Short mmCIF file of C-alpha atoms in Angstrom, two decimals:
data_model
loop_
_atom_site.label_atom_id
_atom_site.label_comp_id
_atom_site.label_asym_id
_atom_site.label_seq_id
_atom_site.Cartn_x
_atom_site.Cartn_y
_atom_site.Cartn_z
CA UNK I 28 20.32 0.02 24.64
CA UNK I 29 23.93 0.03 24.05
CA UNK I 30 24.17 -3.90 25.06
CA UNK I 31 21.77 -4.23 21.64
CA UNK I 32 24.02 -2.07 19.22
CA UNK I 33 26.91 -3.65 20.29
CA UNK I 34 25.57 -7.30 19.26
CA UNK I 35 24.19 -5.94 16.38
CA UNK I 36 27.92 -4.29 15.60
CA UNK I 37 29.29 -7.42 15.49
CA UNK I 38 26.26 -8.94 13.46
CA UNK I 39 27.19 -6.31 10.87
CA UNK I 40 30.88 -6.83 10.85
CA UNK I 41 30.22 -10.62 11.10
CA UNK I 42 28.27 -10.63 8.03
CA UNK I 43 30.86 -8.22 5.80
CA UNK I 44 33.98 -8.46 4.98
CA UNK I 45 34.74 -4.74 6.15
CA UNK I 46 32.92 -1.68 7.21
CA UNK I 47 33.91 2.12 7.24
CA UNK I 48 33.08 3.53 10.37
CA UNK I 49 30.66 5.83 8.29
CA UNK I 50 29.21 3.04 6.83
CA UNK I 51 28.60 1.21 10.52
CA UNK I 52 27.44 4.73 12.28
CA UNK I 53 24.39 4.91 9.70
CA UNK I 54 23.59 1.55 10.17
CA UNK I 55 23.64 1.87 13.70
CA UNK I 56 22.28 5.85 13.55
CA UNK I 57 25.03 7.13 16.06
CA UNK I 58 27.66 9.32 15.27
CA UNK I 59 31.42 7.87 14.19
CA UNK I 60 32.82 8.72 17.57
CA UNK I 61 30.53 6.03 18.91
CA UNK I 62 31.41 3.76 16.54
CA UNK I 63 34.99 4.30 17.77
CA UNK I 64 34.15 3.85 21.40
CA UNK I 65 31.74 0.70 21.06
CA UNK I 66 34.65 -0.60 18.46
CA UNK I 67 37.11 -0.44 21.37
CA UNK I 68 34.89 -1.49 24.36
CA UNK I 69 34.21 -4.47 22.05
CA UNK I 70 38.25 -5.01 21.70
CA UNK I 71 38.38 -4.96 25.86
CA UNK I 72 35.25 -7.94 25.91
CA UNK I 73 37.44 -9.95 23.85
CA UNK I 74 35.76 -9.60 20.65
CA UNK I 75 38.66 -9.34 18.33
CA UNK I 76 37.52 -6.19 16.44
CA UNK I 77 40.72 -4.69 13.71
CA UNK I 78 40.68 -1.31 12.58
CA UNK I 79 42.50 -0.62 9.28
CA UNK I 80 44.04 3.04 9.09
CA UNK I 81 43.84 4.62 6.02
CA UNK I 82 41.49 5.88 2.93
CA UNK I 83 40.68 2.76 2.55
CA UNK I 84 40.15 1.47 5.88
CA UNK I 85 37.70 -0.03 8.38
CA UNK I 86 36.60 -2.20 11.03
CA UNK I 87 36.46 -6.11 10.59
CA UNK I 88 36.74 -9.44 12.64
CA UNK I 89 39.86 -10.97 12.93
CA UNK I 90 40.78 -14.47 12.10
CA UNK I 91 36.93 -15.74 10.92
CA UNK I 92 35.99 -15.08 14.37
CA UNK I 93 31.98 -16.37 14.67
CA UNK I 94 30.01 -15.14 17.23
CA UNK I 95 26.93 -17.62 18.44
CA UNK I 96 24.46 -14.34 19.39
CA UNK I 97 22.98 -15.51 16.47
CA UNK I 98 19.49 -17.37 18.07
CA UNK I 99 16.22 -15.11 17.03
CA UNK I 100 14.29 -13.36 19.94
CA UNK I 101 10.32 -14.63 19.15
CA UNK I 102 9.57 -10.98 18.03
CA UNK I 103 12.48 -10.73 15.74
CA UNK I 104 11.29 -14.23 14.43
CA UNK I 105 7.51 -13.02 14.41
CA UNK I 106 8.76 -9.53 12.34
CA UNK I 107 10.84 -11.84 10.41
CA UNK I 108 7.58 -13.52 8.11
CA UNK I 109 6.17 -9.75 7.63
CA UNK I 110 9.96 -8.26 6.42
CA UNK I 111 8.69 -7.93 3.08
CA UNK I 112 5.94 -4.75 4.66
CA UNK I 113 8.43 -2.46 5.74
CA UNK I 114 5.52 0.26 6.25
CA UNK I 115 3.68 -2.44 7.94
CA UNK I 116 6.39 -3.14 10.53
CA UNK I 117 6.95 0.96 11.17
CA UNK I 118 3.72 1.44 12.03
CA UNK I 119 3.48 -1.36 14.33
CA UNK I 120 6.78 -0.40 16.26
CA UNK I 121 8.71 -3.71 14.94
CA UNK I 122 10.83 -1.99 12.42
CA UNK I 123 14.00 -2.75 14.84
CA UNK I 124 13.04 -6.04 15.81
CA UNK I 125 12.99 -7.36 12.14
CA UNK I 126 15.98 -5.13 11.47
CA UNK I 127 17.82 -7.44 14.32
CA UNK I 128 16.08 -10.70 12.69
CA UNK I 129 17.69 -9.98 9.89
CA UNK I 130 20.85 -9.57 11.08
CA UNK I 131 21.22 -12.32 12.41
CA UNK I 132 19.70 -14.38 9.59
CA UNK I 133 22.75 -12.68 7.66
CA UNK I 134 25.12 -13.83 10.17
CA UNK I 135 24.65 -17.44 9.88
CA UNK I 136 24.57 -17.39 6.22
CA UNK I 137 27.34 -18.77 4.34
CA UNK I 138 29.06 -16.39 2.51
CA UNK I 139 28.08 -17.02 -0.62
CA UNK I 140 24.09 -16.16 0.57
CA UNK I 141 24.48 -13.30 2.04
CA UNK I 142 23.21 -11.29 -0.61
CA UNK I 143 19.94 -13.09 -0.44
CA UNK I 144 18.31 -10.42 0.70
CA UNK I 145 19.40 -7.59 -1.16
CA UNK I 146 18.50 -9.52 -4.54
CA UNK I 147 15.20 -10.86 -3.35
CA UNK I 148 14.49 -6.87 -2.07
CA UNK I 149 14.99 -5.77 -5.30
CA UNK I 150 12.87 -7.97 -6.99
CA UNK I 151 9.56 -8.05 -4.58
CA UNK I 152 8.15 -5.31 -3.06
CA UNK I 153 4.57 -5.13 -1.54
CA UNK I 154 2.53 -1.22 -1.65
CA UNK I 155 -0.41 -2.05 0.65
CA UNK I 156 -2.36 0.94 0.20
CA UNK I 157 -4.70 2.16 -2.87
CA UNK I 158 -3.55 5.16 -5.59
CA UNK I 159 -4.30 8.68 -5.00
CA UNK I 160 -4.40 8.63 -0.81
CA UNK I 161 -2.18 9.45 1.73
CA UNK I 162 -2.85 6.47 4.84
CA UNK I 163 -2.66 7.79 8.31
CA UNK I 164 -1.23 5.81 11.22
CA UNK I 165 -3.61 5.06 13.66
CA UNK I 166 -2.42 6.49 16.70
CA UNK I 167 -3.39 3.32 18.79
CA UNK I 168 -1.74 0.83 16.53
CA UNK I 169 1.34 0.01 18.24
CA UNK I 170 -0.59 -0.73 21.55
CA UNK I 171 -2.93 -2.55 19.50
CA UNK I 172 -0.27 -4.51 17.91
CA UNK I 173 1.66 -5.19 21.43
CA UNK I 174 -1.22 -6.50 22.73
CA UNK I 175 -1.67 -9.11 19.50
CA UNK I 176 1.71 -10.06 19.58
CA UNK I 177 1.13 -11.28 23.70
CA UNK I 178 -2.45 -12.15 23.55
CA UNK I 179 -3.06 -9.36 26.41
CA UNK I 180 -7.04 -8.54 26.71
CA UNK I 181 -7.48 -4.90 26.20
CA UNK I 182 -10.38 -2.31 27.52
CA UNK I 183 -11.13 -0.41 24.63
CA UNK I 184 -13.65 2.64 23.58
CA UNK I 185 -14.67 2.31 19.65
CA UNK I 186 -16.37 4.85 17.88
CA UNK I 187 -18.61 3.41 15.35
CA UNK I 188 -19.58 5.32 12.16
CA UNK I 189 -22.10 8.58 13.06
CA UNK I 190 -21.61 8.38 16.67
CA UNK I 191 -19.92 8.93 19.64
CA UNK I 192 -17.43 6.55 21.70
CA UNK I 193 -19.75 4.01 23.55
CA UNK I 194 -19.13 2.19 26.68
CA UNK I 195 -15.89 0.32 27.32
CA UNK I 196 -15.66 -2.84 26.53
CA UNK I 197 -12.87 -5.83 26.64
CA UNK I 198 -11.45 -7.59 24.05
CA UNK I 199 -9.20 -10.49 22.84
CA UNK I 200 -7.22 -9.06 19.69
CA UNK I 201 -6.46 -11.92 17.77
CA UNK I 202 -5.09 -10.23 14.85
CA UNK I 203 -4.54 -7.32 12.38
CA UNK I 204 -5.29 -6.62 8.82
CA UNK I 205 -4.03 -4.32 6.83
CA UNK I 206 -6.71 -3.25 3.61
CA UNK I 207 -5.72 -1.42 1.07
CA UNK I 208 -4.18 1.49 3.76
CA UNK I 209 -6.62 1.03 6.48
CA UNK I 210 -5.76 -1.21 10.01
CA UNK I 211 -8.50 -3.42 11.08
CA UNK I 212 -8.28 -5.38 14.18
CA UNK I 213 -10.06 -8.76 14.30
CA UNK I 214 -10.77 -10.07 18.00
CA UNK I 215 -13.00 -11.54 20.10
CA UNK I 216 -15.76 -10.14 22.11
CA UNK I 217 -17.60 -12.14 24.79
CA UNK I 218 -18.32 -15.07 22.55
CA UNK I 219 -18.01 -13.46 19.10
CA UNK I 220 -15.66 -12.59 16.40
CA UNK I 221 -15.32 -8.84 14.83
CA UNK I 222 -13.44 -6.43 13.23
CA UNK I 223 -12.98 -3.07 13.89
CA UNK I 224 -11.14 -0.37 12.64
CA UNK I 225 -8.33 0.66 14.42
CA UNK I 226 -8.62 4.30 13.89
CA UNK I 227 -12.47 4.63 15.63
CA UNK I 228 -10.83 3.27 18.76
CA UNK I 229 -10.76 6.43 20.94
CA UNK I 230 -8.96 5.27 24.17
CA UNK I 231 -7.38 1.52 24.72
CA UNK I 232 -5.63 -0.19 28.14
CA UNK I 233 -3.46 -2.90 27.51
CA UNK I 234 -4.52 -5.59 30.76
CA UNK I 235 -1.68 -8.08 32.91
CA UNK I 236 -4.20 -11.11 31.57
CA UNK I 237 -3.69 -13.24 28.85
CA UNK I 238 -6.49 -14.64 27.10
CA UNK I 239 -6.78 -18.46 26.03
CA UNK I 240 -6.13 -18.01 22.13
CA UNK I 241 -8.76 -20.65 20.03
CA UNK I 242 -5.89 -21.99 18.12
CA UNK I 243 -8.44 -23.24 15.52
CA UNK I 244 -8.86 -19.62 14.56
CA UNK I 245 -7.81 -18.81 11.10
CA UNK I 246 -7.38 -14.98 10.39
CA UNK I 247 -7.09 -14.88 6.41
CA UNK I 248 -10.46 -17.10 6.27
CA UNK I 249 -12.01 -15.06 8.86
CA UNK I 250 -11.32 -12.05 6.88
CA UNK I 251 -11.95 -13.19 3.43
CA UNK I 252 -16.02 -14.21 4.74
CA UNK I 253 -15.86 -11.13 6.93
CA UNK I 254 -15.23 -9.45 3.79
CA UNK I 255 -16.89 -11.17 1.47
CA UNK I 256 -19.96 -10.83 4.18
CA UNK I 257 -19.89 -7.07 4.17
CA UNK I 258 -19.62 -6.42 0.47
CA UNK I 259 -22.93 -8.09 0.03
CA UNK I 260 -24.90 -6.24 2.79
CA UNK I 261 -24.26 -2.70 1.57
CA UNK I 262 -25.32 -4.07 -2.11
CA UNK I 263 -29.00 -2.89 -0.99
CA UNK I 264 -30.47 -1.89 -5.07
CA UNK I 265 -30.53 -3.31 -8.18
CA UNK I 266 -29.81 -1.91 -11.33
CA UNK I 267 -30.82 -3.25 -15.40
CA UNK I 268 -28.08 -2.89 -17.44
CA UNK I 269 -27.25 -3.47 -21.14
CA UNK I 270 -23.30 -3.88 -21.76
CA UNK I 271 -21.60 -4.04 -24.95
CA UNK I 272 -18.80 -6.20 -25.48
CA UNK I 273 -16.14 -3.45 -24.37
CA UNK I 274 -18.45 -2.85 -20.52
CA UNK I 275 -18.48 -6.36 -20.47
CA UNK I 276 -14.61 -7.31 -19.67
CA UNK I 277 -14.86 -3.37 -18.08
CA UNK I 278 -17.47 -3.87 -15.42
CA UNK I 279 -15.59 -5.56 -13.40
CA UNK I 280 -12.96 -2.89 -13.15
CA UNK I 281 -15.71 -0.18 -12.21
CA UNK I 282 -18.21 -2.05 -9.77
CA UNK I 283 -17.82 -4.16 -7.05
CA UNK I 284 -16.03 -7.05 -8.37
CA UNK I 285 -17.68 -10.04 -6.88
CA UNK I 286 -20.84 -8.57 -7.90
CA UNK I 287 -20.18 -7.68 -11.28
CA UNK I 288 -19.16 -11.55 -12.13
CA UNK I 289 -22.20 -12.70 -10.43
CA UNK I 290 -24.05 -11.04 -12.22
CA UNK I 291 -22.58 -11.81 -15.52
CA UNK I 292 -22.55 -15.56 -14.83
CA UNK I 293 -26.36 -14.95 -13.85
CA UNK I 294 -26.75 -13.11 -17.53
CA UNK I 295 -28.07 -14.95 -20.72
CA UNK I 296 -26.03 -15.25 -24.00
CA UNK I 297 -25.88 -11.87 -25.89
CA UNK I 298 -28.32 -10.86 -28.22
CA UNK I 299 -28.14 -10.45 -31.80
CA UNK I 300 -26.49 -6.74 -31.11
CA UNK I 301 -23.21 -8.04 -28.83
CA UNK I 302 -25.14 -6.69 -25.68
CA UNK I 303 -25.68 -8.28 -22.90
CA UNK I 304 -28.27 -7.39 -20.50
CA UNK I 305 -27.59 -7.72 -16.31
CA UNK I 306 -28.96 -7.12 -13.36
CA UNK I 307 -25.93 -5.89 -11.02
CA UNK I 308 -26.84 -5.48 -7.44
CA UNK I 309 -25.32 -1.87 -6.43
CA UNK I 310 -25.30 0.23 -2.98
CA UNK I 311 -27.22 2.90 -3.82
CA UNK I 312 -28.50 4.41 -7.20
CA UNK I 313 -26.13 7.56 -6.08
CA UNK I 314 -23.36 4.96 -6.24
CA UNK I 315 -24.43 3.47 -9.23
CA UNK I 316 -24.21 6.78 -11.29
CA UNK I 317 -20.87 7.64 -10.24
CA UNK I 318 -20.14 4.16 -10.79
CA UNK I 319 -21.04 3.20 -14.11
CA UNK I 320 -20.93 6.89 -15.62
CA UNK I 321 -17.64 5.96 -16.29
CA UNK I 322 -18.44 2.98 -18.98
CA UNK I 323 -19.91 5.81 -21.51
CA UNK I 324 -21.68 4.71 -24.18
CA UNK I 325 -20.51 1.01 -23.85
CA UNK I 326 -23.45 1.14 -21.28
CA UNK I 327 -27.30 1.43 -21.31
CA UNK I 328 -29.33 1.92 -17.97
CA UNK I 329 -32.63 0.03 -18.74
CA UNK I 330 -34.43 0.16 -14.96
CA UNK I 331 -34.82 1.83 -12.98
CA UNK I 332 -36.15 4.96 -14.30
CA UNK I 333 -35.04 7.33 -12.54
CA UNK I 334 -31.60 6.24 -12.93
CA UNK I 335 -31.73 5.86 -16.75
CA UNK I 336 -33.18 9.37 -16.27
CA UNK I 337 -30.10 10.19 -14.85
CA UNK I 338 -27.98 9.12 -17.24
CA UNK I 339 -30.06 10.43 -20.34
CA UNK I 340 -29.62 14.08 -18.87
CA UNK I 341 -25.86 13.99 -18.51
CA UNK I 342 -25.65 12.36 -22.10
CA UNK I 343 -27.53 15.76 -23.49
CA UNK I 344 -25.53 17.91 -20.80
CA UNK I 345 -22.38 16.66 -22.53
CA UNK I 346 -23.61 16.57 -25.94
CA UNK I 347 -24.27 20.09 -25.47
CA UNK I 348 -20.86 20.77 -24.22
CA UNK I 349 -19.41 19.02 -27.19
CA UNK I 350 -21.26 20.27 -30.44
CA UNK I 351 -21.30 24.53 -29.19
CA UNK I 352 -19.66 26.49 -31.67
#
């Protein structure tokens, strides 16, 4: 432990002109007595390590000294390409690797570039999860993501949706997906691919053995038809609809988006009105209502009947509500 935040010490000082022992003890979260101590047990390794006195002073290298400590571990290199998901890399347990990654990407920079990653930081920054939720960390994730990261088989218990944990079973976990706040591991069982969500699994054992990883295996195109798959099997109903111009460019915003621009490339030109009438493929007439409710009058529900039912009793609810004294 202290062999690591000594290298990284030097990685620090390497990459700045000068650091206040303040400045290096909450970089390195230890107090600045520690900084003192690992500043002088540096000093007796030969690691010529200068402390100004004074208001103004510090710790520094002497005499553009270069260390060559600079060579990334594989999971500093491997937390290096997801850097730019800092909530991603917590969760997983890499924050420290990529911390060290970048370090020492700093440290062989020329001087000129070592600001490169302050000014890209503040000009990207990537907020995986949806408005209005708080994401919890799956409890499991880190031991899901150690196993990724080696390609270690795991015995696992999931929990699908309604029921209790089933039998254990083993798995290859190729790799993880974060969606809009929620983890999903994607691996292989027996001789298939699926996902599952990390927080149904109720009880996981890393194994010693490695699996064989299929290196043809492409994670973002599994996902996408994964995804793509599972939108269209809960879209069980169909709903009529007539859209003015306004639901038109809105629908999309308020439905299921691949289904709302199939069905308007499906539609026929609009009629004489503006309006354009669709048939939208929906999961339930439930979700439809909720749905669509929120296109107003920009809307009209032409089948089925009991959903333009629906709709025709909360129009008289609210014009009720709107026209009382």
């Amino acid at each position: 432990m202290r062999a690591a935040r000594l290298i990284r010490m030097v990685l620090l000082l390497q990459s700045r002109p000068a650091m206040t022992a303040a400045e290096l003890a909450q970089e390195l979260e230890v107090s600045e007595r520690t900084i003192t101590r690992d500043a002088q047990a540096l000093s007796e390794a030969g690691v010529p390590v200068y402390a100004d006195r004074g208001r103004a002073g510090g710790y520094r290298l002497v005499g553009g000294y270069r260390t060559r400590l600079t060579g990334l571990a594989r999971d500093e290199a491997e937390a290096l390409f997801l850097s730019g998901l800092p909530s991603a890399l917590r969760e997983m347990g890499l924050e420290d690797a990529a911390s060290a990654a970048r370090l020492k990407v700093s440290a062989a920079l020329l001087p000129s570039l070592r600001d490169a990653s302050a000014t890209a930081s503040q000009r990207f920054h990537l907020d995986a999860p949806g408005w209005y939720q708080e994401p919890a960390t799956p409890a499991l994730l880190p031991v899901v993501a150690e196993a990724v990261w080696d390609d270690r088989t795991v015995l696992a218990r999931y929990r699908r949706a309604g029921r209790d944990a089933g039998a254990e079973r083993e798995l290859a976990p190729y790799g993880l997906v974060l969606k809009a706040g929620v983890w999903y591991l994607c691996a292989r069982a027996g001789d298939d691919f699926r996902v599952y969500r990390i927080d149904r699994f109720t009880a996981m054992t890393v194994s010693d053995t490695r699996f064989v990883r299929d290196e043809s295996f492409d994670l973002p195109a599994f996902w996408d038809e994964r995804a793509a798959g599972f939108a269209r099997s809960i879209l069980r109903t169909e709903v009529t609809l007539r859209l003015s111009e306004t639901a038109v460019r809105r629908l999309p915003h308020a439905v299921d988006r691949v289904a709302a621009r199939d069905a308007l490339d499906a539609a026929g030109p609009p009629g004489h009105d503006g309006w354009t009438t669709v048939t939208l493929p929906v999961e339930s007439l439930d979700v439809a209502y909720g749905q669509l409710l929120a296109l107003g009058p920009e809307l009209e529900i032409l089948e089925p009947a009991a959903l333009r039912s629906r709709f025709a009793a909360a129009a008289e609810a609210l014009h009720a509500l709107y026209v009382r004294p």
